[in-house]
Coordinates of C-alpha atoms in Angstrom, one line a residue:
X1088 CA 0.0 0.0 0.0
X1089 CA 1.3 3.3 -1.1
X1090 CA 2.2 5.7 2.1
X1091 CA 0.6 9.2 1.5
X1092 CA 3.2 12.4 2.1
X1093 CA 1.7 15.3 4.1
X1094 CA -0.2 17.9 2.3
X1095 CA -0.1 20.6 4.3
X1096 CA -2.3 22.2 1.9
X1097 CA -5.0 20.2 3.3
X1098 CA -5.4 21.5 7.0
X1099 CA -5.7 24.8 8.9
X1100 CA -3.4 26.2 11.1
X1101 CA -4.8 24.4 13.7
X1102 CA -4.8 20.8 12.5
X1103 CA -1.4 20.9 10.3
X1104 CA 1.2 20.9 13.0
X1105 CA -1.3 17.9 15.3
X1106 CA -0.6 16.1 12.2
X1107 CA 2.8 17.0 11.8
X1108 CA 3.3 14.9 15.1
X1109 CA 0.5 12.3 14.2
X1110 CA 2.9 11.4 11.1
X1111 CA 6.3 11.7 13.2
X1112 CA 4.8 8.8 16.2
X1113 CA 2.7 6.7 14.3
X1114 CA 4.4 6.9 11.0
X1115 CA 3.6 8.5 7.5
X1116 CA 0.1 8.5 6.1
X1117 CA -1.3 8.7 9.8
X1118 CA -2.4 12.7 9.1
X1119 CA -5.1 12.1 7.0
X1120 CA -7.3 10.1 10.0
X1121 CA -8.0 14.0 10.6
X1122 CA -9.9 13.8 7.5
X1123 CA -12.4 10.9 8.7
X1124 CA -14.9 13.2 10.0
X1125 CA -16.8 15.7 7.6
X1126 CA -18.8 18.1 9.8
X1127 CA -21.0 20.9 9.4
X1128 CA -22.6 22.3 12.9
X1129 CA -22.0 25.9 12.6
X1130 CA -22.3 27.8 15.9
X1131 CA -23.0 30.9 17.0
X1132 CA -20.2 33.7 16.3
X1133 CA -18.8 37.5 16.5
X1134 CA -20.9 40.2 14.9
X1135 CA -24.1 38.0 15.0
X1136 CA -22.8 35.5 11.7
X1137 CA -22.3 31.9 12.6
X1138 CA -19.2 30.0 12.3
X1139 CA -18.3 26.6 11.3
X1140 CA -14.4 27.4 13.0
X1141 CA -14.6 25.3 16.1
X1142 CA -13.3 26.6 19.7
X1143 CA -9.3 25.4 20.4
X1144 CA -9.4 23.4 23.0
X1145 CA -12.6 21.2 21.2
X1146 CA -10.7 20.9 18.2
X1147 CA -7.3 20.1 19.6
X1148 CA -8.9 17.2 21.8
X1149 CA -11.1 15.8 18.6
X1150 CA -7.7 16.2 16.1
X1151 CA -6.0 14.5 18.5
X1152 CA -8.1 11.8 19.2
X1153 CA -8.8 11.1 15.8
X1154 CA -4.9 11.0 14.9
X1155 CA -4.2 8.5 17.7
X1156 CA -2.6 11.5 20.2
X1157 CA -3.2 12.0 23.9
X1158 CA -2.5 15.6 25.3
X1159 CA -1.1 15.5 29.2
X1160 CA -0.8 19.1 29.3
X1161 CA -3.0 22.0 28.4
X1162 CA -1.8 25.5 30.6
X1163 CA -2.7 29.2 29.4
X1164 CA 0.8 30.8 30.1
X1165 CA 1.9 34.3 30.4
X1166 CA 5.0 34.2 28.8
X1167 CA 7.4 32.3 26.8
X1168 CA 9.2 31.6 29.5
X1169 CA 6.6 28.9 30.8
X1170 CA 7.0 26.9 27.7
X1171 CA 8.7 23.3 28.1
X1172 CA 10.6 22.8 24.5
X1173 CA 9.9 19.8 23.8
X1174 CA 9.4 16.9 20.8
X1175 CA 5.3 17.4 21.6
X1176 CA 5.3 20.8 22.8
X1177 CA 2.1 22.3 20.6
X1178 CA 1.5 25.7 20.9
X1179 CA -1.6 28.3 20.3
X1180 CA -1.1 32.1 19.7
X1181 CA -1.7 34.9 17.9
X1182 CA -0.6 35.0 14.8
X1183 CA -0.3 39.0 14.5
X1184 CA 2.9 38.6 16.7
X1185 CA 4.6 35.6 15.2
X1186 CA 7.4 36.7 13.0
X1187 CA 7.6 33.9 10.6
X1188 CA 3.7 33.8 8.8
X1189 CA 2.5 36.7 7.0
X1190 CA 0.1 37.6 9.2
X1191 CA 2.6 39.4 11.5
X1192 CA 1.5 42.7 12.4
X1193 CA -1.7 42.6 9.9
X1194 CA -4.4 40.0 11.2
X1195 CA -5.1 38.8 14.7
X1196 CA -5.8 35.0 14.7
X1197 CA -5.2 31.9 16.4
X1198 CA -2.3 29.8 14.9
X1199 CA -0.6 26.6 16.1
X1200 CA 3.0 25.5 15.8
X1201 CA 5.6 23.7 17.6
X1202 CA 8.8 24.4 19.9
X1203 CA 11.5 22.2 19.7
X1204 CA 14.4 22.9 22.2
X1205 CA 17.9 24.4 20.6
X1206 CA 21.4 25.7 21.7
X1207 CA 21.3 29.3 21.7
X1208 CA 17.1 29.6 22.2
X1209 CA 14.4 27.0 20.6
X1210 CA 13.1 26.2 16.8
X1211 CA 9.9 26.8 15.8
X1212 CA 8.7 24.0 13.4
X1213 CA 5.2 25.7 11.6
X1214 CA 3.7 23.3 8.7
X1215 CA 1.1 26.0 7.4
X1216 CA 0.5 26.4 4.0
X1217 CA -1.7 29.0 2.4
X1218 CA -1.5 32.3 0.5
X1219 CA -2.5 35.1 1.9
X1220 CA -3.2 39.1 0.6
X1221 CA -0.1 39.7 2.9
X1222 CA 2.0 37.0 1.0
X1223 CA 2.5 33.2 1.2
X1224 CA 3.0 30.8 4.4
X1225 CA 5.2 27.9 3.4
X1226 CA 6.1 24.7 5.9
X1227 CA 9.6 25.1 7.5
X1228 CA 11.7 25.6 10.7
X1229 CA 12.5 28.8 12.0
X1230 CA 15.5 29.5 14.6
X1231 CA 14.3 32.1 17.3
X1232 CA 16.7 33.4 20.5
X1233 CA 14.9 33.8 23.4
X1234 CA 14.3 37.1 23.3
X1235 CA 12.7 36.6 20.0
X1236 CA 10.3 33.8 21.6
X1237 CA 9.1 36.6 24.3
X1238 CA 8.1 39.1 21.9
X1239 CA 6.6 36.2 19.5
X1240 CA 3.8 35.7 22.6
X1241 CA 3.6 39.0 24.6
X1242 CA 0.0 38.0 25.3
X1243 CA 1.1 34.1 26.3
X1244 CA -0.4 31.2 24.9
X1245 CA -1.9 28.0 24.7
X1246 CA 0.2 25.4 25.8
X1247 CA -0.3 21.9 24.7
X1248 CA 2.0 18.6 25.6
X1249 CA 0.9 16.3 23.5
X1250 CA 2.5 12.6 23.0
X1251 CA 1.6 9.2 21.0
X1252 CA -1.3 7.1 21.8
X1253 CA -2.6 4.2 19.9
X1254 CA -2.0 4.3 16.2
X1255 CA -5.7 5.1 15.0
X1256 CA -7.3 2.4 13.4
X1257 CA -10.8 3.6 12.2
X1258 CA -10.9 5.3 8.9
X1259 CA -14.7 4.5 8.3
X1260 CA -16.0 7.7 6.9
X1261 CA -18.2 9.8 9.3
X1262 CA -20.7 12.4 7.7
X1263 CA -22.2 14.7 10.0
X1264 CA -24.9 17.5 7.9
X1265 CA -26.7 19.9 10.0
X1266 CA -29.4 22.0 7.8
X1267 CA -27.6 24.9 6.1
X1268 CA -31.1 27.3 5.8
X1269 CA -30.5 29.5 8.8
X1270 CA -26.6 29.9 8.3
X1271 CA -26.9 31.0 4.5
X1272 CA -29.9 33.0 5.3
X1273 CA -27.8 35.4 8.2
X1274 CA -24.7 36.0 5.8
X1275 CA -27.1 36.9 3.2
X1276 CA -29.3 39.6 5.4
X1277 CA -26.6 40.7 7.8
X1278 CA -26.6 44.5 7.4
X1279 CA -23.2 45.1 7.7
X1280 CA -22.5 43.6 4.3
X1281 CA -18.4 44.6 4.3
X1282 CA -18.5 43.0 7.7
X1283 CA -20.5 39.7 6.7
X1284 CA -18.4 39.2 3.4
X1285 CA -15.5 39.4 5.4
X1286 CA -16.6 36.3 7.6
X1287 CA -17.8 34.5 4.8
X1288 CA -15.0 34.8 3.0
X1289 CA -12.8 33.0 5.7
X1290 CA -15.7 30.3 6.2
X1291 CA -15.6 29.4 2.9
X1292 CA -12.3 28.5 2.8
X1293 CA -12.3 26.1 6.0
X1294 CA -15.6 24.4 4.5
X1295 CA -13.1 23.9 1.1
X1296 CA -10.2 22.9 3.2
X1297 CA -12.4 20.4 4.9
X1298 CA -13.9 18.9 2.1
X1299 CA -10.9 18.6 0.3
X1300 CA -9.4 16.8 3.5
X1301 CA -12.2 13.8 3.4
X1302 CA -11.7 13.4 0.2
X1303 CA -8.4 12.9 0.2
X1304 CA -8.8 10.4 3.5
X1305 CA -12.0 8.5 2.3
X1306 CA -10.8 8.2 -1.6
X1307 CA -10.3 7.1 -4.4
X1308 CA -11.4 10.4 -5.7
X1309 CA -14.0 9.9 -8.0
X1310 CA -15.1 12.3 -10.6
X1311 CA -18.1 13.5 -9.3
X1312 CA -16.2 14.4 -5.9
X1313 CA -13.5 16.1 -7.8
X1314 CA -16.4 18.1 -9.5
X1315 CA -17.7 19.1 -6.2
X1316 CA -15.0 19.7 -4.6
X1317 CA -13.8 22.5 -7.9
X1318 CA -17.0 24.2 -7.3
X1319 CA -16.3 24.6 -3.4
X1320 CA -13.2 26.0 -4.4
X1321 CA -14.5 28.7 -7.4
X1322 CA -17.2 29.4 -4.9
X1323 CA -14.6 30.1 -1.9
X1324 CA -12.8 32.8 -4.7
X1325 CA -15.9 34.1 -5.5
X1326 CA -16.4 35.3 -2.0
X1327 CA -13.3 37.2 -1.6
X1328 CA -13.7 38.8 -4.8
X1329 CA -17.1 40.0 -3.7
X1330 CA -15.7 40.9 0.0
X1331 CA -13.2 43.1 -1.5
X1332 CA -15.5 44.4 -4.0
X1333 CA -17.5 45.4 -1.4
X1334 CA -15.1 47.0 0.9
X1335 CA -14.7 48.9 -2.0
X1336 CA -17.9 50.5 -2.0
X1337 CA -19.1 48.4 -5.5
X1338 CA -22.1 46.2 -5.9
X1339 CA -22.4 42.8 -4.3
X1340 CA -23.0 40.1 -6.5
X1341 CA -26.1 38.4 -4.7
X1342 CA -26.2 34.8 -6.8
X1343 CA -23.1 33.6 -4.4
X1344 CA -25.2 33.2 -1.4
X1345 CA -27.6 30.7 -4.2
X1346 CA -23.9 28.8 -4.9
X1347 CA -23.3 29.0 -1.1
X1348 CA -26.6 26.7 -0.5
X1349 CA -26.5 24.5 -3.5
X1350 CA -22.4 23.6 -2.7
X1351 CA -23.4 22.6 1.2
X1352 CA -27.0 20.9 -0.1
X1353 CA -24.5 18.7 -2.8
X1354 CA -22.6 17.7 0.3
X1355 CA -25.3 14.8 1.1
X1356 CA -24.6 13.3 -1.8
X1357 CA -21.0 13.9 -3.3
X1358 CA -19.4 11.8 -0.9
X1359 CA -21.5 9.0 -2.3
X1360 CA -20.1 9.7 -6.2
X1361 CA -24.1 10.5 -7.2
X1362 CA -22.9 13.8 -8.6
X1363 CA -22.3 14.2 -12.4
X1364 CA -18.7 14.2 -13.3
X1365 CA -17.6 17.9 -14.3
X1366 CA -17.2 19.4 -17.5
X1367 CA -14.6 21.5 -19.0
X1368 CA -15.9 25.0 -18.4
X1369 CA -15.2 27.4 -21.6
X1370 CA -15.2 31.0 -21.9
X1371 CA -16.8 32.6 -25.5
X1372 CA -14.4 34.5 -27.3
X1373 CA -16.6 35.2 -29.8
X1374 CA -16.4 38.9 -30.2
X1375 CA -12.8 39.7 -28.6
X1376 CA -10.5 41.8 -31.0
X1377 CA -6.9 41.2 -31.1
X1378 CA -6.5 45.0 -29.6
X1379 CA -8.7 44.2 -26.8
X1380 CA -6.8 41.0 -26.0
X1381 CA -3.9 42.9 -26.2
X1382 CA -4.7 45.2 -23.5
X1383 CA -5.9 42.9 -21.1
X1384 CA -2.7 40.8 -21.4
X1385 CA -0.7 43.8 -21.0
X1386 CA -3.0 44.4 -17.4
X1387 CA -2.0 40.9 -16.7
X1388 CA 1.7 41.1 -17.4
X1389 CA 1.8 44.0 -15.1
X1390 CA -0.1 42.5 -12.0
X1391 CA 2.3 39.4 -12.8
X1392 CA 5.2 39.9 -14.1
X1393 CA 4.5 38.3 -16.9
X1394 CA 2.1 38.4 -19.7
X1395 CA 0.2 35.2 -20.8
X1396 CA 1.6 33.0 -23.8
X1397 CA 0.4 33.6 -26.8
X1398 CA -3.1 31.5 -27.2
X1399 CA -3.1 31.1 -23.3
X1400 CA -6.4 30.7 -22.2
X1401 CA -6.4 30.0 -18.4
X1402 CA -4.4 32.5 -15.9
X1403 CA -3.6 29.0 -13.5
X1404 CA -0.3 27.8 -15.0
X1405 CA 1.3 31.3 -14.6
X1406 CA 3.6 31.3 -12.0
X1407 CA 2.5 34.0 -9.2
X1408 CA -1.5 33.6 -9.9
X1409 CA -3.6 33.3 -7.4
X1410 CA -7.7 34.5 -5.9
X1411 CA -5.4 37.3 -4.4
X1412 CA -3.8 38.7 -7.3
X1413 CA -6.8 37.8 -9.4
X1414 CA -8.5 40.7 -8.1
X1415 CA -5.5 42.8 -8.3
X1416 CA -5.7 42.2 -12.6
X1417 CA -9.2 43.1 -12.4
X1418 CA -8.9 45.9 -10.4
X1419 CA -5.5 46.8 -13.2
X1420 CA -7.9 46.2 -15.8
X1421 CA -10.5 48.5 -15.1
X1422 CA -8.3 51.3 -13.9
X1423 CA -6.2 50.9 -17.4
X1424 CA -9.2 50.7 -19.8
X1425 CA -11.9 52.7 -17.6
X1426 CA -14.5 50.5 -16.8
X1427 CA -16.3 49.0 -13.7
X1428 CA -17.0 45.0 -13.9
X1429 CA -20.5 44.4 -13.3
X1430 CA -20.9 42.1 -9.9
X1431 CA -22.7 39.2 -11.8
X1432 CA -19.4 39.1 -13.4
X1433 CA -17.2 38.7 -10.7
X1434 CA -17.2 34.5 -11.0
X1435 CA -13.4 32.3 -11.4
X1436 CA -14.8 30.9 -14.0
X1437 CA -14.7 34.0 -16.2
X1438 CA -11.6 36.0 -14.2
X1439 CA -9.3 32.8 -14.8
X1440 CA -9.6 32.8 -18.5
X1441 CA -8.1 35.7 -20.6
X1442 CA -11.1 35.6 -23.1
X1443 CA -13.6 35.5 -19.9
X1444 CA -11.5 39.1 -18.7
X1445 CA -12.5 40.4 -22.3
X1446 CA -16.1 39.4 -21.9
X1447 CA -16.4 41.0 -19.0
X1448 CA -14.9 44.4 -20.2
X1449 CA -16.7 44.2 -23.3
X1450 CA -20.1 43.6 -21.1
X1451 CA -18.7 46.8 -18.8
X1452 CA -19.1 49.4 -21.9
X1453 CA -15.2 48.9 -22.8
X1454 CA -14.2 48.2 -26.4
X1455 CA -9.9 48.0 -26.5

């Protein structure tokens, strides 16, 4: 049986570094037990908009559990200087003071890693991977003095030990669906719209993350999963589109919160391959003049560093794209050829394809 290497792409910065340990006691492959239970029971939240992000300590016990790990120690500490280095020293803080992710000094949130002891001060081993407006977080080890470590936690921390327990066994799948009505209903008629687009926009990304973590523990991947799991993803880009769009002061396009239903309604079924298998989407370039497709290229190139190949239809293989910068080339476009986007237009499926960018200025008024 083949051994599956970490993804790191597949957890949050909660879950990556318990499996990071899960795979170093019990042996590679053992991460993806996290990925056993699917689970939507959103709870109540900040600002009145529910949240599928469960408390710390109930998600360190359940990763743990499920990844065959016992925890022996959980302390809130003050300082740094309470911490025990240590091979299964897991730690909780915020993440707008830890030098090494990008969220340093831009975005309070809670973020794991873990402390291993060193000669001159400790190393702090962080297997987060995402992108980020801010730049990328990458898996790797980071050397810190002392000193460092203090102002890394001014606030304290949560301190976990945590150390093997049995090897987990059980990978029989375990679905758990609450009704989705109320929680798409509150994002949709929140009235601070900047505030609930915001929230959304990180929701949607833990319900991709998720799904794409079950799928990879509970595979083969079939292609009706694979379908299911792409629209989770264009949906999750839509979102932040639309939340920066809106902190902008533009239109909102309302059809997500339609997308948002039907993509946690499909969840009944997808896991059971009763989808049908995706299609190639295609963009019409009917109607696209060579100077038009010249200028949006050239809006591209400059977002990017680098314009598309000649033909290129899809922005995905260019090194450096990403939902971030996507909205960065739209926001290049319209400055550069004076139009606004209309917010029924702001879908991944059009702003990921050259030809669907000239649509979408042609539909806008533009014409080069």
């Amino acid at each position: 049986m083949s051994v599956e290497p970490l993804d790191h792409r597949l957890f949050d910065c909660v879950q990556v570094n318990l499996a990071e340990l899960a795979d170093r006691v019990h042996g590679a492959g053992t991460h993806l037990a996290l990925g056993r239970v699917l689970r939507f029971w959103p709870r109540p939240g900040a600002d009145g908009l529910p949240t599928v992000e469960p408390p710390v300590d109930a998600q360190v016990t359940e990763s743990a559990e499920l990844l065959g790990l016992r925890v022996t120690r959980r302390a809130r500490i003050g300082s740094a200087g309470e911490l025990e280095p240590g091979p299964g020293c897991y730690v909780v803080a915020d993440a707008y003071h830890l030098p090494w992710v990008p969220y340093h000094r831009k975005q309070h949130l809670e973020h794991s890693f873990l402390i291993e002891p060193a000669e001159d001060g400790v190393t702090v081993v962080d297997g987060y991977h995402n992108d980020t407006q801010w730049g990328a977080a990458r898996p790797g080890r980071w050397p810190l003095g002392h000193a460092e470590l203090a102002e890394a936690l001014p606030d304290g921390a949560l301190a976990f030990d945590v150390v093997a327990g049995d090897r987990p066994a059980d990978r029989t799948p375990l679905v758990e669906l609450a009704d989705a009505g109320s929680y798409v209903a509150t994002y949709a008629d929140h009235p601070d719209r900047e505030r609930a687009l915001r929230g959304l926009t990180l929701q949607t990304w833990l319900l991709t993350r998720s799904r794409r973590l079950h799928a990879a523990a509970t595979g083969p991947v079939t292609d009706a999963v694979r379908a299911h799991l792409a629209e989770w993803d264009a949906l999750a880009k839509q979102v932040y589109l639309a939340s920066r769009r809106v902190s902008a002061g533009r239109a909102e396009p309302r059809a997500l919160f339609g997308r948002l239903a039907e993509c946690l309604a499909a969840d009944h079924t997808a896991f059971d391959g009763t989808l049908p298998a995706a299609t190639e989407s295609t963009v019409d370039s009917v109607g696209v003049s060579p100077e038009l497709r010249e200028s949006v290229a050239a809006a591209i190139g400059t977002v990017l560093g680098t314009e598309p190949p000649a033909g290129a239809r899809t922005l995905g293989d260019i090194p450096g794209f990403s939902s971030f910068r996507m909205m960065e080339i739209v926001e290049r476009i319209e400055s550069d050829l004076g139009v606004e986007f209309a917010a029924e237009d702001l879908v991944p499926e059009k702003l990921t394809h050259v030809d669907g960018l000239c649509r979408a200025v042609l539909a806008a008024g533009g014409t080069r």
